[in-house]
């Protein structure tokens, strides 16, 4: 078997009416990041290095909700989080509440490798970043005009986050119209999973969180077993409504179904997304030790891309239209 | 209708040289908390109310490492975290980085019930606490002289063994360290049992779990452990409720609490089998313990380290409070 890689730029109600000028840059970005991952795998980088590399690239692209381009808290600030996991050793690292670190996923990796801990957050994480000498910039670097606009719209609509215990109150006039005039999904995350030809797996996920979130809110992305997981069976990175992913322990469940019920990657991933989480809340990318890929989602769409060593590759947003 | 069941813990990993007086104090506190829970259950309180009630009691008592009596960060401050989960609908709430909130578990419950989120931390969590009007105290309230002393010893120990992953030979000859037992890189005598927790299944068969801690002695400021992470330190669903304690990193990596439920759901194991399986196979070189209840009214616990402060009781009159194997 050869290597396999899959990455995502967020699942959500990405409307089919997304105008070309908003769609094309994202497709291009997905293609670009996929190429980077493919090149690295062909150069025999480890899956752990590959997922970090690809997620760094996704973080640097302002079109996705991670690093630069992160959505804003209710105070108009940025609080970024990420996690990474090595399926071979089960070592993992996570960070939350970052405001100046250019690449959250790399700091998560440093937590994993250079501390006896797994998870550092807020001031402590920022201090650690300075100790480690990672690239930091003024917080304003991460803030984009689109996200300021999203925040304003969210505040106007007062529709910020969905309380997952309640059915969604549809107080908009048009149910199919997303809350934001620019047509972008307000939730998202980026992530990457990879497996090499020896079956070694790794996963990484990074995000700015939820638009208009309360300061200090932590989502699924840095929670091992929720947004990110990798072991000897598979590697998973999830995206969607954090609160649903946490209570569904989504990433861990895919692996658990494979391990305990002997399901295939596709079966396990589908069950978790279609049966164990509410519709409209979750998407994920996953690869297995055998080189399979699964990218299910129960939202309107998910920005995604994948490739295998035998030359197959795919970049897509919705179910029906594949770009290549 | 099932009989109710309840279990509480005050941490896994106990100094074999713990003075008898301390052992007695611990057992009394656990008994007291069990009785509180039993009383509430006999009055038909719901599982999630009972776990909160019992953990509040443990937090308010300086004996264990949560709330008052929390372990200290490297800076000598307290950063508390907790989580709670209601199995019936798998609702959950968690908090981290609290420095003034008297009862972290109650703030976690408010996050679950009064916020649109599941997890709040540090200044955002403290702000939410003030909005909600919960009881707060100065950071000093939570700091005990015992723990100030422990922190000093921990810092000394860490200068001798800076990489906890490398076993140090012969340190037991060092002055002050009588016990060769080690957890989280510290000699057990200064390690401090990490966490408190409670799991309950009520007479309607609903499960709930809650866990609360000050975390690891001498931890880096900002370090988050397993206790507030749903699936790691705490988990509850329709079939069971689980609360873990021990080496946080091992519990996170093993997604321990979720694991118990997963082998029950996906492999059909009964509660005790599931607990045994997880402790045996999911910890590698890590040390941890857990308590669990099932929707069938069963209670179970397991640990692979030197002792766990625990107590359990079921409606048919069974009650046990123990420390050692």
Coordinates of N, CA and C in Angstrom, one line a residue, chain B residues 72-250:
Chain B
X72 N -0.3 23.5 43.6 CA 0.1 24.8 43.1 C 0.9 24.7 41.8
X73 N 0.8 25.8 41.1 CA 1.5 25.9 39.8 C 3.0 26.2 40.2
X74 N 3.8 26.2 39.2 CA 5.2 26.6 39.4 C 5.4 28.0 40.0
X75 N 4.4 28.8 39.8 CA 4.4 30.2 40.3 C 3.8 30.3 41.7
X76 N 3.4 29.2 42.3 CA 2.8 29.2 43.6 C 1.4 29.6 43.7
X77 N 0.7 29.7 42.5 CA -0.7 30.1 42.4 C -1.6 28.8 42.2
X78 N -2.9 29.0 42.3 CA -3.8 27.9 42.1 C -4.5 28.1 40.7
X79 N -4.6 27.1 39.9 CA -5.4 27.1 38.7 C -6.2 25.9 38.7
X80 N -7.5 26.0 38.9 CA -8.4 24.9 39.1 C -9.2 24.6 37.9
X81 N -9.5 23.3 37.7 CA -10.3 22.9 36.6 C -11.3 21.8 37.0
X82 N -12.4 21.7 36.2 CA -13.4 20.7 36.5 C -14.3 20.4 35.3
X83 N -15.0 19.3 35.3 CA -16.0 19.1 34.3 C -17.1 18.2 34.9
X84 N -18.2 18.3 34.2 CA -19.4 17.6 34.6 C -20.2 17.1 33.4
X85 N -20.7 15.9 33.5 CA -21.5 15.4 32.3 C -22.7 14.7 32.7
X86 N -23.8 15.0 32.0 CA -25.1 14.4 32.3 C -25.4 13.4 31.3
X87 N -25.3 12.1 31.6 CA -25.4 11.0 30.7 C -26.6 11.0 29.8
X88 N -27.8 11.4 30.4 CA -29.0 11.2 29.7 C -29.0 11.8 28.3
X89 N -28.5 13.1 28.2 CA -28.4 13.7 26.8 C -27.0 14.0 26.4
X90 N -26.0 13.4 27.2 CA -24.6 13.7 27.0 C -24.3 15.2 27.0
X91 N -25.0 16.0 27.9 CA -24.7 17.4 28.0 C -23.5 17.5 28.9
X92 N -22.6 18.5 28.6 CA -21.4 18.6 29.4 C -21.0 20.0 29.6
X93 N -20.2 20.2 30.6 CA -19.7 21.5 30.9 C -18.3 21.4 31.5
X94 N -17.4 22.3 31.2 CA -16.0 22.2 31.8 C -15.4 23.6 31.9
X95 N -14.5 23.7 32.9 CA -13.8 24.9 33.1 C -12.3 24.6 33.4
X96 N -11.5 25.6 33.1 CA -10.0 25.5 33.4 C -9.5 26.8 33.8
X97 N -8.4 26.8 34.5 CA -7.7 28.1 34.8 C -8.4 29.0 35.8
X98 N -9.2 28.4 36.7 CA -9.9 29.2 37.7 C -9.0 29.6 38.8
X99 N -9.1 30.8 39.2 CA -8.2 31.2 40.3 C -9.0 31.8 41.5
X100 N -10.3 32.1 41.4 CA -11.0 32.6 42.5 C -12.3 31.9 42.7
X101 N -12.7 31.0 41.9 CA -14.1 30.4 42.0 C -14.0 29.3 43.1
X102 N -14.9 29.5 44.1 CA -14.9 28.6 45.2 C -15.2 27.1 44.8
X103 N -16.2 27.0 43.9 CA -16.6 25.6 43.5 C -16.5 25.5 42.0
X104 N -15.4 25.0 41.5 CA -15.3 24.9 40.0 C -16.3 24.0 39.4
X105 N -16.7 22.9 40.1 CA -17.7 22.0 39.5 C -19.0 22.7 39.2
X106 N -19.3 23.6 40.1 CA -20.6 24.3 39.9 C -20.5 25.3 38.8
X107 N -19.4 25.9 38.6 CA -19.2 26.8 37.4 C -19.3 25.9 36.1
X108 N -18.7 24.7 36.2 CA -18.7 23.8 35.0 C -20.2 23.5 34.7
X109 N -21.0 23.3 35.7 CA -22.4 23.1 35.5 C -23.1 24.3 34.9
X110 N -22.7 25.5 35.3 CA -23.3 26.7 34.7 C -22.9 26.8 33.3
X111 N -21.7 26.5 32.9 CA -21.3 26.5 31.5 C -22.2 25.6 30.7
X112 N -22.5 24.4 31.3 CA -23.3 23.5 30.6 C -24.7 24.0 30.4
X113 N -25.3 24.7 31.4 CA -26.7 25.0 31.4 C -27.0 26.5 31.1
X114 N -26.0 27.4 31.3 CA -26.3 28.8 31.1 C -25.5 29.4 30.0
X115 N -24.7 28.7 29.3 CA -23.9 29.3 28.3 C -24.1 28.5 27.0
X116 N -23.8 29.1 25.9 CA -24.0 28.4 24.6 C -22.8 27.4 24.3
X117 N -21.8 27.4 25.3 CA -20.6 26.6 25.0 C -20.5 25.4 26.0
X118 N -19.4 24.6 25.8 CA -19.2 23.5 26.7 C -18.0 23.7 27.6
X119 N -17.1 24.6 27.2 CA -15.8 24.7 28.0 C -15.4 26.1 27.9
X120 N -15.1 26.7 29.1 CA -14.6 28.0 29.3 C -13.4 28.0 30.1
X121 N -12.4 28.9 29.8 CA -11.2 28.8 30.6 C -10.6 30.2 30.9
X122 N -9.8 30.2 31.9 CA -9.0 31.4 32.3 C -9.8 32.6 32.4
X123 N -9.3 33.7 31.9 CA -10.0 35.0 32.2 C -11.5 35.0 31.8
X124 N -11.8 34.3 30.6 CA -13.1 34.2 30.1 C -14.0 33.5 31.1
X125 N -13.5 32.4 31.7 CA -14.2 31.6 32.7 C -14.5 32.4 34.0
X126 N -13.4 33.2 34.4 CA -13.6 34.0 35.6 C -14.6 35.1 35.4
X127 N -14.6 35.6 34.2 CA -15.6 36.7 33.8 C -17.0 36.1 33.9
X128 N -17.2 34.9 33.3 CA -18.5 34.2 33.3 C -18.9 34.0 34.8
X129 N -17.9 33.6 35.6 CA -18.2 33.4 37.0 C -18.8 34.6 37.7
X130 N -18.3 35.8 37.4 CA -18.8 37.0 38.0 C -20.1 37.3 37.4
X131 N -20.3 37.1 36.1 CA -21.7 37.3 35.5 C -22.7 36.5 36.2
X132 N -22.3 35.2 36.5 CA -23.3 34.3 37.1 C -23.4 34.5 38.6
X133 N -22.5 35.3 39.2 CA -22.6 35.6 40.6 C -22.3 34.5 41.5
X134 N -21.4 33.6 41.1 CA -21.0 32.4 41.9 C -20.0 33.0 43.0
X135 N -19.9 32.1 44.0 CA -19.0 32.5 45.2 C -17.6 32.5 44.7
X136 N -16.9 33.6 45.0 CA -15.5 33.7 44.7 C -14.7 34.1 46.0
X137 N -13.4 33.7 46.0 CA -12.5 34.1 47.1 C -11.2 34.5 46.5
X138 N -10.3 35.1 47.3 CA -9.0 35.5 46.8 C -8.2 34.2 46.6
X139 N -7.3 34.2 45.7 CA -6.5 33.0 45.4 C -5.9 32.4 46.6
X140 N -5.5 33.3 47.6 CA -4.9 32.8 48.8 C -5.8 31.8 49.6
X141 N -7.1 32.0 49.5 CA -8.0 31.1 50.2 C -7.8 29.6 49.9
X142 N -7.4 29.4 48.6 CA -7.2 28.0 48.1 C -5.9 27.4 48.5
X143 N -4.9 28.2 48.9 CA -3.6 27.8 49.1 C -3.4 27.3 50.5
X144 N -3.0 26.1 50.8 CA -2.7 25.6 52.1 C -1.2 25.5 52.4
X145 N -0.9 25.7 53.7 CA 0.6 25.6 54.1 C 1.2 24.3 53.6
X146 N 0.4 23.2 53.8 CA 0.9 21.9 53.3 C 1.4 21.9 51.9
X147 N 0.5 22.5 51.0 CA 0.9 22.6 49.6 C 2.0 23.5 49.3
X148 N 2.2 24.6 50.1 CA 3.3 25.4 49.9 C 4.6 24.7 50.1
X149 N 4.5 23.8 51.2 CA 5.7 23.0 51.5 C 5.9 21.9 50.4
X150 N 4.9 21.3 49.9 CA 5.0 20.3 48.8 C 5.6 20.9 47.6
X151 N 5.2 22.2 47.3 CA 5.7 22.8 46.1 C 7.2 23.0 46.1
X152 N 7.7 23.3 47.3 CA 9.1 23.5 47.5 C 9.8 22.2 47.3
X153 N 9.3 21.1 47.9 CA 9.9 19.8 47.7 C 9.8 19.4 46.2
X154 N 8.7 19.7 45.5 CA 8.6 19.3 44.1 C 9.6 20.0 43.3
X155 N 9.9 21.3 43.6 CA 10.9 22.0 42.8 C 12.2 21.4 43.0
X156 N 12.5 21.0 44.3 CA 13.8 20.4 44.6 C 13.9 19.1 43.8
X157 N 12.8 18.3 43.9 CA 12.9 17.0 43.2 C 13.1 17.2 41.7
X158 N 12.5 18.2 41.1 CA 12.6 18.4 39.7 C 14.0 18.9 39.3
X159 N 14.7 19.5 40.2 CA 16.1 19.8 39.8 C 16.9 18.6 39.7
X160 N 16.5 17.6 40.5 CA 17.3 16.3 40.4 C 16.8 15.5 39.2
X161 N 15.5 15.4 39.0 CA 15.0 14.7 37.8 C 14.2 15.6 36.9
X162 N 14.9 16.2 35.9 CA 14.2 17.1 35.1 C 13.4 16.5 34.0
X163 N 13.7 15.3 33.6 CA 12.9 14.7 32.5 C 12.2 13.5 33.1
X164 N 10.9 13.7 33.3 CA 10.2 12.7 34.1 C 10.1 11.3 33.3
X165 N 10.5 11.4 32.0 CA 10.3 10.1 31.3 C 11.5 9.2 31.5
X166 N 12.6 9.8 32.0 CA 13.8 9.0 32.2 C 13.8 8.5 33.6
X167 N 13.8 7.2 33.8 CA 13.8 6.7 35.2 C 15.2 7.0 35.9
X168 N 15.1 7.6 37.1 CA 16.4 7.9 37.7 C 16.7 6.8 38.7
X169 N 17.9 6.3 38.5 CA 18.3 5.2 39.4 C 18.9 5.8 40.7
X170 N 18.5 5.2 41.8 CA 19.2 5.6 43.0 C 18.7 6.8 43.7
X171 N 17.7 7.5 43.2 CA 17.3 8.7 43.9 C 16.7 8.4 45.2
X172 N 16.3 7.1 45.4 CA 15.7 6.8 46.7 C 16.7 6.9 47.8
X173 N 18.0 7.1 47.4 CA 19.0 7.3 48.5 C 19.1 8.7 48.9
X174 N 18.4 9.6 48.1 CA 18.4 11.0 48.4 C 17.7 11.3 49.6
X175 N 18.2 12.3 50.3 CA 17.6 12.6 51.6 C 16.1 13.1 51.5
X176 N 15.2 12.6 52.3 CA 13.9 13.1 52.2 C 13.0 12.2 51.4
X177 N 13.5 11.4 50.5 CA 12.7 10.6 49.7 C 12.8 9.1 50.2
X178 N 11.8 8.7 51.0 CA 11.9 7.4 51.5 C 11.3 6.4 50.6
X179 N 10.3 6.9 49.8 CA 9.5 5.9 49.1 C 10.0 5.9 47.6
X180 N 10.2 4.7 47.1 CA 10.6 4.6 45.7 C 9.5 4.7 44.7
X181 N 8.3 4.9 45.2 CA 7.2 5.0 44.2 C 7.1 6.4 43.6
X182 N 6.9 6.4 42.3 CA 6.9 7.7 41.6 C 5.7 7.8 40.7
X183 N 5.1 9.0 40.7 CA 4.0 9.3 39.7 C 4.2 10.6 39.2
X184 N 3.9 10.8 37.9 CA 4.1 12.0 37.2 C 5.4 12.7 37.4
X185 N 6.4 11.8 37.6 CA 7.8 12.4 37.7 C 8.2 12.8 39.1
X186 N 7.2 12.7 40.0 CA 7.6 13.1 41.4 C 7.5 11.9 42.4
X187 N 8.3 11.9 43.4 CA 8.2 10.9 44.4 C 6.8 10.9 45.0
X188 N 6.2 9.8 45.2 CA 4.8 9.7 45.7 C 4.6 10.5 46.9
X189 N 5.6 10.7 47.8 CA 5.4 11.4 49.0 C 5.1 12.9 48.8
X190 N 5.5 13.4 47.7 CA 5.1 14.8 47.4 C 4.3 15.0 46.2
X191 N 3.8 13.9 45.6 CA 3.1 14.0 44.4 C 1.7 14.6 44.6
X192 N 1.0 14.3 45.6 CA -0.3 14.8 45.9 C -1.3 14.1 45.0
X193 N -2.3 13.4 45.5 CA -3.3 12.7 44.7 C -4.0 13.8 43.9
X194 N -4.2 13.5 42.7 CA -4.5 14.6 41.8 C -5.9 15.2 41.8
X195 N -6.9 14.5 42.2 CA -8.2 14.9 41.7 C -9.2 14.3 42.6
X196 N -10.5 14.9 42.5 CA -11.6 14.3 43.2 C -12.7 14.0 42.1
X197 N -13.6 13.1 42.4 CA -14.6 12.9 41.4 C -15.7 12.1 42.0
X198 N -16.9 12.1 41.3 CA -18.0 11.4 41.8 C -18.8 10.9 40.5
X199 N -19.3 9.7 40.6 CA -20.2 9.1 39.6 C -21.4 8.6 40.2
X200 N -22.5 8.8 39.6 CA -23.8 8.4 40.2 C -24.8 7.8 39.1
X201 N -25.5 6.8 39.4 CA -26.7 6.4 38.6 C -27.8 6.5 39.6
X202 N -28.9 7.3 39.2 CA -30.0 7.5 40.1 C -31.1 6.4 39.9
X203 N -32.2 6.5 40.6 CA -33.1 5.5 40.5 C -33.9 5.4 39.2
X204 N -33.7 6.5 38.4 CA -34.3 6.4 37.0 C -33.3 5.8 36.0
X205 N -32.2 5.4 36.5 CA -31.2 4.8 35.6 C -30.4 5.8 34.8
X206 N -30.4 7.1 35.3 CA -29.6 8.1 34.6 C -28.2 8.2 35.2
X207 N -27.2 8.3 34.4 CA -25.8 8.3 34.9 C -25.3 9.7 34.8
X208 N -24.4 10.1 35.7 CA -23.7 11.4 35.6 C -22.3 11.2 36.2
X209 N -21.4 12.1 35.8 CA -20.1 12.1 36.4 C -19.5 13.5 36.5
X210 N -18.6 13.7 37.5 CA -18.0 15.0 37.7 C -16.6 14.8 38.2
X211 N -15.7 15.7 37.8 CA -14.3 15.6 38.3 C -13.8 17.0 38.5
X212 N -12.9 17.1 39.5 CA -12.4 18.5 39.8 C -11.0 18.4 40.4
X213 N -10.2 19.3 40.1 CA -8.8 19.2 40.5 C -8.0 20.6 40.5
X214 N -6.9 20.6 41.2 CA -6.0 21.7 41.1 C -4.9 21.4 40.1
X215 N -4.8 20.1 39.7 CA -3.9 19.7 38.7 C -2.6 19.2 39.3
X216 N -1.5 19.3 38.6 CA -0.2 18.7 38.9 C 0.6 19.7 39.7
X217 N 1.2 19.2 40.8 CA 2.0 20.0 41.6 C 3.2 20.6 40.8
X218 N 3.4 21.9 40.9 CA 4.5 22.5 40.2 C 4.3 22.5 38.6
X219 N 3.1 22.4 38.2 CA 2.8 22.4 36.8 C 3.1 23.8 36.2
X220 N 3.4 23.8 34.9 CA 3.5 25.1 34.2 C 2.2 25.8 34.3
X221 N 2.2 27.1 34.5 CA 1.0 27.9 34.4 C 0.4 27.7 33.1
X222 N -0.9 27.5 33.0 CA -1.6 27.3 31.7 C -1.7 25.8 31.4
X223 N -1.1 24.9 32.2 CA -1.2 23.5 31.9 C -2.6 23.0 32.2
X224 N -3.2 22.3 31.2 CA -4.5 21.7 31.4 C -4.3 20.2 31.4
X225 N -5.0 19.5 32.4 CA -4.8 18.1 32.5 C -6.1 17.4 32.0
X226 N -6.3 16.2 32.5 CA -7.4 15.4 31.9 C -8.8 15.8 32.5
X227 N -8.8 16.3 33.7 CA -10.0 16.5 34.5 C -11.1 17.3 33.7
X228 N -10.7 18.4 33.0 CA -11.8 19.1 32.3 C -12.1 18.6 30.9
X229 N -11.3 17.6 30.5 CA -11.5 17.1 29.1 C -12.5 16.0 29.0
X230 N -13.6 16.3 28.4 CA -14.7 15.3 28.2 C -14.1 14.1 27.4
X231 N -14.3 12.9 27.9 CA -13.8 11.7 27.2 C -12.5 11.2 27.9
X232 N -11.8 12.1 28.5 CA -10.5 11.8 29.2 C -10.8 11.6 30.7
X233 N -11.0 12.7 31.4 CA -11.2 12.5 32.8 C -12.6 12.3 33.3
X234 N -13.5 12.7 32.4 CA -14.9 12.6 32.8 C -15.7 12.1 31.5
X235 N -16.7 11.3 31.7 CA -17.6 10.9 30.6 C -18.9 10.3 31.2
X236 N -20.0 10.6 30.6 CA -21.2 9.9 31.0 C -22.1 9.8 29.8
X237 N -22.8 8.7 29.6 CA -23.7 8.6 28.5 C -24.9 7.7 29.0
X238 N -25.6 7.1 28.1 CA -26.8 6.4 28.6 C -26.3 5.1 29.4
X239 N -25.2 4.6 29.1 CA -24.9 3.3 29.7 C -24.0 3.4 31.0
X240 N -23.3 4.5 31.1 CA -22.4 4.6 32.3 C -22.0 6.0 32.6
X241 N -21.3 6.2 33.8 CA -20.7 7.4 34.2 C -19.3 7.1 34.7
X242 N -18.3 7.9 34.3 CA -16.9 7.5 34.7 C -16.1 8.8 35.1
X243 N -15.3 8.7 36.1 CA -14.4 9.8 36.5 C -13.1 9.2 36.8
X244 N -12.0 9.8 36.2 CA -10.7 9.3 36.3 C -9.8 10.1 37.1
X245 N -8.6 9.6 37.5 CA -7.6 10.3 38.3 C -6.3 9.6 38.1
X246 N -5.2 10.4 38.2 CA -3.9 9.8 38.0 C -3.1 10.7 37.1
X247 N -2.2 10.1 36.3 CA -1.4 10.8 35.4 C -2.2 11.4 34.3
X248 N -2.4 12.7 34.3 CA -3.3 13.3 33.3 C -2.9 13.0 31.9
X249 N -1.6 13.1 31.6 CA -1.2 12.8 30.2 C -1.6 11.4 29.7
X250 N -1.4 10.4 30.6 CA -1.8 9.1 30.3 C -3.3 8.9 30.1

